[in-house]
Structures are given as C-alpha cells and as structure tokens.
Amino acid sequence: ADSDAFNTEEISLLEELADDLSFGIKTSRVEAEREKGRKELAVLGAIIEQGSEGVLIFDDEGICQYGNPAIEKICEIETRKMVGQPVKQLACYQRNLDFYQAVEQTIQTGEVHSGTYTNHKKDGTAYKIAAKISPVYGLSDENSSFVASVRDITMQLQLEEQLRTAQKMEAIATLSGGIAHDFNNILAAIITNTEMSLEDVQDPEIKENLEIVLKAGLRGKNLVKQIKT
C-alpha cells in the first residue's frame, strides 16, 4: 500500500524471480505438450504395429523407412532387411513388380495410387492385395514420405467367386426345374395317350410304332427326373 515499498535491489531480485518463474512455467508447458505428443505417437505406433493391415513407408528418394509386422506376414518379407534399401533393390521387387512400380509412380508424381495387385510369395504362390500408396505431407506441405497400406484380399475374392458360382447354380437349378416341370407335363400326355392307344390298336405294325413312342417317353420321363434331382 506504500509507494516505493521496494528498493532497487529488491526490485531487481523480484524481476529475476519473475523471469525464472516465467521460464519454468513455459518449460513445464512445453514438456507437458511433448509428453502428450509422445503418448499420441506411442498409441499411433501401437495401432500400426498391431494392425492387420500392412504398412510400408518410403522417403522422397524411394528409400524404405519402415515396415510393420503385418506386411511381413502378408508379403513374406523381412522388413529389417528392407529398411534403408531403395525400392528397386528390395528382394521382393521383381516378384511384386506391379505393386512396387505403383509405389515408384507415387514417389515420382506425388499422385495417389490405389488398386488390386497380384503379388507372389517366396515359393511363387500368387495372392491378391488391395493397396493404396499416397504421399504424407510434412509441415512444409512438401512430400516428405510416402505410405503404402496393403490388405490381403485373396480369401475375400475366393469367397466372392464361390458366391457368384452358387448364384449361377441356383439360377440354373431354377431354370432347369421349371423346364423339367413343363416337359414332364408334355411327356405325361404323350405316355398316357400312347398307353391308351396300345390297348385299343390291333395292327402289329402300328402297335410296334406306339411301343417305340412309349419307350422314348419313359426314357424322357427318367431324364426329367434326373434333371429335377
């Protein structure tokens, strides 16, 4: 409440204390932000490491920077041997040519590439992947790295093909069942009238012809039964 309550030395000490407190608060806040950032990165890293989708990361010169466990399982590759290697020198480059050429195009043009590619395992077994290769922009809005996300869709495509086959078979069954039913009605009329005619006719030659018709009708009836089955 008094004017000039502090002398020059005390004011100097208070200013120094204020500067120290300010520095401490700023440092504490920065450290808190860093810790928050570290935790967020740790969570993101765990998601990528434990995820079922394969991930490969390349820098702007096409050097492999990272591969997660899922990509090792999907593509049968050892990412520790890939890290630090250019795209064209990767051991799996030749057997998965279409995919890695798409990676190279994205690195060269900065354009996103996505599609289905046929890859091959070490023993030559072919499998299908759905992949998306896209640039990752840094703070300067320049392409600093590129990420390829890969998903094995071999089983999915097989199931889709099985479903299409089942649908075709169902359609054929419905069609053949309808035809068999209608044809059976026609044969029933032929067989019934032929049997009645055989009872009435006396001429041996006509009778022989009718017996041929009856045998053909009965064979047709058996065939219709097989179609319905």
CSV table of C-alpha atoms in Angstrom, one decimal:
chain,number,residue,atom,x,y,z
A,1,ALA,CA,0.0,0.0,0.0
A,2,ASP,CA,3.0,2.2,0.3
A,3,SER,CA,4.7,3.9,-2.7
A,4,ASP,CA,8.3,2.9,-3.2
A,5,ALA,CA,7.9,-0.1,-0.9
A,6,PHE,CA,10.7,-1.9,-2.6
A,7,ASN,CA,14.2,-0.7,-3.1
A,8,THR,CA,16.2,-1.1,-6.3
A,9,GLU,CA,17.9,-4.3,-5.1
A,10,GLU,CA,14.6,-5.9,-4.1
A,11,ILE,CA,13.0,-4.9,-7.5
A,12,SER,CA,16.0,-6.5,-9.3
A,13,LEU,CA,15.5,-9.7,-7.3
A,14,LEU,CA,11.8,-9.7,-8.0
A,15,GLU,CA,12.4,-9.2,-11.7
A,16,GLU,CA,14.9,-12.0,-11.7
A,17,LEU,CA,12.4,-14.2,-9.8
A,18,ALA,CA,9.6,-13.4,-12.3
A,19,ASP,CA,11.9,-14.3,-15.2
A,20,ASP,CA,12.7,-17.6,-13.5
A,21,LEU,CA,9.1,-18.4,-12.9
A,22,SER,CA,8.1,-17.5,-16.4
A,23,PHE,CA,10.9,-19.7,-17.8
A,24,GLY,CA,9.8,-22.5,-15.5
A,25,ILE,CA,6.1,-22.3,-16.5
A,26,LYS,CA,7.0,-22.2,-20.2
A,27,THR,CA,9.3,-25.2,-19.8
A,28,SER,CA,6.7,-27.1,-17.8
A,29,ARG,CA,4.0,-26.4,-20.5
A,30,VAL,CA,6.4,-27.4,-23.4
A,31,GLU,CA,7.3,-30.6,-21.5
A,32,ALA,CA,3.6,-31.3,-21.0
A,33,GLU,CA,2.9,-30.8,-24.7
A,34,ARG,CA,5.9,-33.0,-25.6
A,35,GLU,CA,4.7,-35.8,-23.2
A,36,LYS,CA,1.2,-35.5,-24.7
A,37,GLY,CA,2.7,-35.8,-28.2
A,38,ARG,CA,4.9,-38.8,-27.1
A,39,LYS,CA,1.8,-40.6,-25.8
A,40,GLU,CA,-0.2,-39.9,-29.0
A,41,LEU,CA,2.7,-41.1,-31.1
A,42,ALA,CA,3.0,-44.2,-28.9
A,43,VAL,CA,-0.7,-45.0,-29.4
A,44,LEU,CA,-0.4,-44.5,-33.2
A,45,GLY,CA,2.7,-46.6,-33.3
A,46,ALA,CA,1.0,-49.4,-31.4
A,47,ILE,CA,-2.0,-49.3,-33.7
A,48,ILE,CA,0.3,-49.6,-36.8
A,49,GLU,CA,2.4,-52.3,-35.2
A,50,GLN,CA,-0.6,-54.4,-34.0
A,51,GLY,CA,-2.9,-53.7,-37.0
A,52,SER,CA,-3.9,-56.4,-39.6
A,53,GLU,CA,-3.2,-54.0,-42.5
A,54,GLY,CA,0.3,-54.0,-43.8
A,55,VAL,CA,2.2,-50.7,-43.8
A,56,LEU,CA,5.4,-49.7,-45.7
A,57,ILE,CA,6.9,-46.2,-45.5
A,58,PHE,CA,9.3,-44.7,-48.1
A,59,ASP,CA,11.1,-41.3,-48.1
A,60,ASP,CA,11.0,-39.0,-51.1
A,61,GLU,CA,14.1,-40.8,-52.6
A,62,GLY,CA,12.4,-44.2,-52.6
A,63,ILE,CA,14.3,-45.5,-49.6
A,64,CYS,CA,12.3,-47.8,-47.4
A,65,GLN,CA,12.0,-46.4,-43.9
A,66,TYR,CA,9.6,-48.7,-42.1
A,67,GLY,CA,7.5,-51.9,-42.4
A,68,ASN,CA,5.1,-53.2,-39.8
A,69,PRO,CA,4.7,-56.9,-38.7
A,70,ALA,CA,1.5,-57.3,-40.8
A,71,ILE,CA,3.4,-56.5,-44.0
A,72,GLU,CA,5.9,-59.2,-43.1
A,73,LYS,CA,3.1,-61.8,-42.8
A,74,ILE,CA,1.2,-60.7,-45.8
A,75,CYS,CA,4.1,-60.5,-48.2
A,76,GLU,CA,6.5,-62.9,-46.6
A,77,ILE,CA,9.3,-60.3,-46.4
A,78,GLU,CA,11.7,-59.3,-43.6
A,79,THR,CA,11.3,-55.6,-43.1
A,80,ARG,CA,14.6,-55.3,-41.2
A,81,LYS,CA,16.4,-56.2,-44.5
A,82,MET,CA,14.3,-53.7,-46.4
A,83,VAL,CA,14.9,-50.6,-44.2
A,84,GLY,CA,17.5,-48.4,-45.8
A,85,GLN,CA,17.1,-50.0,-49.2
A,86,PRO,CA,15.9,-48.3,-52.4
A,87,VAL,CA,12.7,-49.7,-54.0
A,88,LYS,CA,14.4,-51.4,-56.9
A,89,GLN,CA,16.9,-53.2,-54.6
A,90,LEU,CA,14.3,-54.8,-52.4
A,91,ALA,CA,14.4,-58.6,-52.5
A,92,CYS,CA,10.7,-58.8,-53.3
A,93,TYR,CA,10.7,-56.1,-56.0
A,94,GLN,CA,10.8,-58.5,-59.0
A,95,ARG,CA,8.1,-60.9,-57.8
A,96,ASN,CA,5.8,-58.0,-56.9
A,97,LEU,CA,6.6,-55.8,-59.8
A,98,ASP,CA,3.2,-54.1,-60.5
A,99,PHE,CA,2.8,-53.1,-56.8
A,100,TYR,CA,6.3,-51.6,-56.5
A,101,GLN,CA,6.0,-49.8,-59.8
A,102,ALA,CA,2.9,-48.1,-58.4
A,103,VAL,CA,5.0,-47.1,-55.4
A,104,GLU,CA,7.6,-45.6,-57.7
A,105,GLN,CA,5.0,-43.7,-59.6
A,106,THR,CA,3.5,-42.2,-56.5
A,107,ILE,CA,7.0,-41.1,-55.3
A,108,GLN,CA,7.8,-39.5,-58.7
A,109,THR,CA,4.4,-37.8,-59.3
A,110,GLY,CA,3.0,-37.3,-55.8
A,111,GLU,CA,-0.3,-38.8,-57.0
A,112,VAL,CA,-2.3,-41.3,-55.0
A,113,HIS,CA,-2.4,-44.8,-56.5
A,114,SER,CA,-4.8,-47.5,-55.4
A,115,GLY,CA,-5.9,-50.8,-56.8
A,116,THR,CA,-5.7,-54.5,-56.8
A,117,TYR,CA,-2.3,-56.1,-57.5
A,118,THR,CA,-1.1,-59.7,-57.9
A,119,ASN,CA,1.8,-60.4,-55.7
A,120,HIS,CA,3.8,-63.6,-55.2
A,121,LYS,CA,5.2,-65.3,-52.1
A,122,LYS,CA,8.7,-66.7,-51.9
A,123,ASP,CA,7.6,-70.1,-53.3
A,124,GLY,CA,5.9,-68.4,-56.3
A,125,THR,CA,2.3,-68.7,-54.9
A,126,ALA,CA,0.2,-65.8,-56.2
A,127,TYR,CA,-2.1,-63.8,-54.0
A,128,LYS,CA,-4.1,-60.7,-54.4
A,129,ILE,CA,-3.7,-57.5,-52.4
A,130,ALA,CA,-5.7,-54.2,-52.3
A,131,ALA,CA,-3.2,-51.4,-51.8
A,132,LYS,CA,-3.2,-47.6,-51.5
A,133,ILE,CA,0.0,-45.7,-52.0
A,134,SER,CA,-0.2,-42.0,-51.0
A,135,PRO,CA,2.1,-39.1,-50.1
A,136,VAL,CA,2.4,-37.9,-46.5
A,137,TYR,CA,2.8,-34.1,-46.3
A,138,GLY,CA,5.0,-32.5,-43.7
A,139,LEU,CA,4.9,-29.1,-42.1
A,140,SER,CA,6.2,-27.5,-45.3
A,141,ASP,CA,3.5,-29.1,-47.4
A,142,GLU,CA,6.1,-30.9,-49.4
A,143,ASN,CA,6.2,-34.7,-49.9
A,144,SER,CA,8.4,-35.9,-47.1
A,145,SER,CA,7.4,-39.5,-47.1
A,146,PHE,CA,5.1,-42.0,-48.8
A,147,VAL,CA,3.0,-44.7,-47.2
A,148,ALA,CA,1.7,-47.9,-48.8
A,149,SER,CA,-1.2,-49.7,-47.0
A,150,VAL,CA,-1.7,-53.3,-48.0
A,151,ARG,CA,-4.5,-55.7,-47.4
A,152,ASP,CA,-4.6,-59.4,-48.4
A,153,ILE,CA,-7.9,-59.9,-50.3
A,154,THR,CA,-7.2,-63.4,-51.7
A,155,MET,CA,-9.8,-65.1,-49.4
A,156,GLN,CA,-12.3,-62.4,-50.0
A,157,LEU,CA,-12.0,-62.7,-53.8
A,158,GLN,CA,-12.3,-66.5,-53.5
A,159,LEU,CA,-15.5,-66.2,-51.4
A,160,GLU,CA,-16.9,-63.7,-53.8
A,161,GLU,CA,-16.2,-66.2,-56.7
A,162,GLN,CA,-17.8,-69.0,-54.7
A,163,LEU,CA,-20.9,-66.8,-54.1
A,164,ARG,CA,-21.1,-66.0,-57.8
A,165,THR,CA,-20.8,-69.7,-58.7
A,166,ALA,CA,-23.5,-70.6,-56.2
A,167,GLN,CA,-25.8,-67.9,-57.6
A,168,LYS,CA,-25.2,-69.2,-61.1
A,169,MET,CA,-26.0,-72.8,-59.9
A,170,GLU,CA,-29.1,-71.5,-58.2
A,171,ALA,CA,-30.3,-69.8,-61.4
A,172,ILE,CA,-29.6,-72.9,-63.4
A,173,ALA,CA,-31.5,-75.1,-60.9
A,174,THR,CA,-34.5,-72.7,-61.0
A,175,LEU,CA,-34.4,-72.7,-64.8
A,176,SER,CA,-34.0,-76.4,-65.3
A,177,GLY,CA,-36.6,-77.1,-62.6
A,178,GLY,CA,-39.2,-75.0,-64.5
A,179,ILE,CA,-38.3,-76.6,-67.8
A,180,ALA,CA,-38.4,-80.1,-66.3
A,181,HIS,CA,-41.8,-79.5,-64.8
A,182,ASP,CA,-43.3,-78.3,-68.1
A,183,PHE,CA,-41.6,-81.1,-70.1
A,184,ASN,CA,-42.9,-83.6,-67.6
A,185,ASN,CA,-46.5,-82.5,-68.3
A,186,ILE,CA,-45.9,-82.8,-72.0
A,187,LEU,CA,-44.5,-86.3,-71.5
A,188,ALA,CA,-47.3,-87.4,-69.3
A,189,ALA,CA,-49.8,-86.6,-72.0
A,190,ILE,CA,-47.7,-88.5,-74.6
A,191,ILE,CA,-47.2,-91.5,-72.4
A,192,THR,CA,-50.8,-91.7,-71.2
A,193,ASN,CA,-52.3,-91.4,-74.7
A,194,THR,CA,-49.8,-93.9,-76.1
A,195,GLU,CA,-50.6,-96.5,-73.4
A,196,MET,CA,-54.4,-96.0,-74.1
A,197,SER,CA,-53.8,-96.3,-77.9
A,198,LEU,CA,-51.8,-99.6,-77.3
A,199,GLU,CA,-54.8,-101.1,-75.6
A,200,ASP,CA,-57.1,-100.2,-78.5
A,201,VAL,CA,-54.9,-100.8,-81.6
A,202,GLN,CA,-54.7,-104.3,-83.2
A,203,ASP,CA,-52.4,-103.6,-86.1
A,204,PRO,CA,-49.0,-105.1,-85.2
A,205,GLU,CA,-47.0,-102.5,-87.2
A,206,ILE,CA,-48.8,-99.6,-85.6
A,207,LYS,CA,-48.5,-101.3,-82.2
A,208,GLU,CA,-44.8,-101.6,-82.7
A,209,ASN,CA,-44.5,-97.9,-83.5
A,210,LEU,CA,-46.5,-96.9,-80.5
A,211,GLU,CA,-44.3,-99.1,-78.2
A,212,ILE,CA,-41.3,-97.2,-79.6
A,213,VAL,CA,-43.0,-93.9,-78.7
A,214,LEU,CA,-43.9,-95.2,-75.2
A,215,LYS,CA,-40.2,-96.3,-74.6
A,216,ALA,CA,-38.9,-92.9,-75.7
A,217,GLY,CA,-41.5,-91.2,-73.5
A,218,LEU,CA,-40.5,-93.3,-70.5
A,219,ARG,CA,-36.8,-92.6,-71.1
A,220,GLY,CA,-37.6,-88.9,-71.3
A,221,LYS,CA,-39.5,-89.1,-68.1
A,222,ASN,CA,-36.4,-90.7,-66.4
A,223,LEU,CA,-34.3,-88.0,-67.8
A,224,VAL,CA,-36.6,-85.3,-66.5
A,225,LYS,CA,-36.3,-87.0,-63.0
A,226,GLN,CA,-32.5,-86.8,-63.2
A,227,ILE,CA,-32.7,-83.1,-64.2
A,228,LYS,CA,-35.0,-82.3,-61.3
A,229,THR,CA,-32.7,-84.2,-58.9
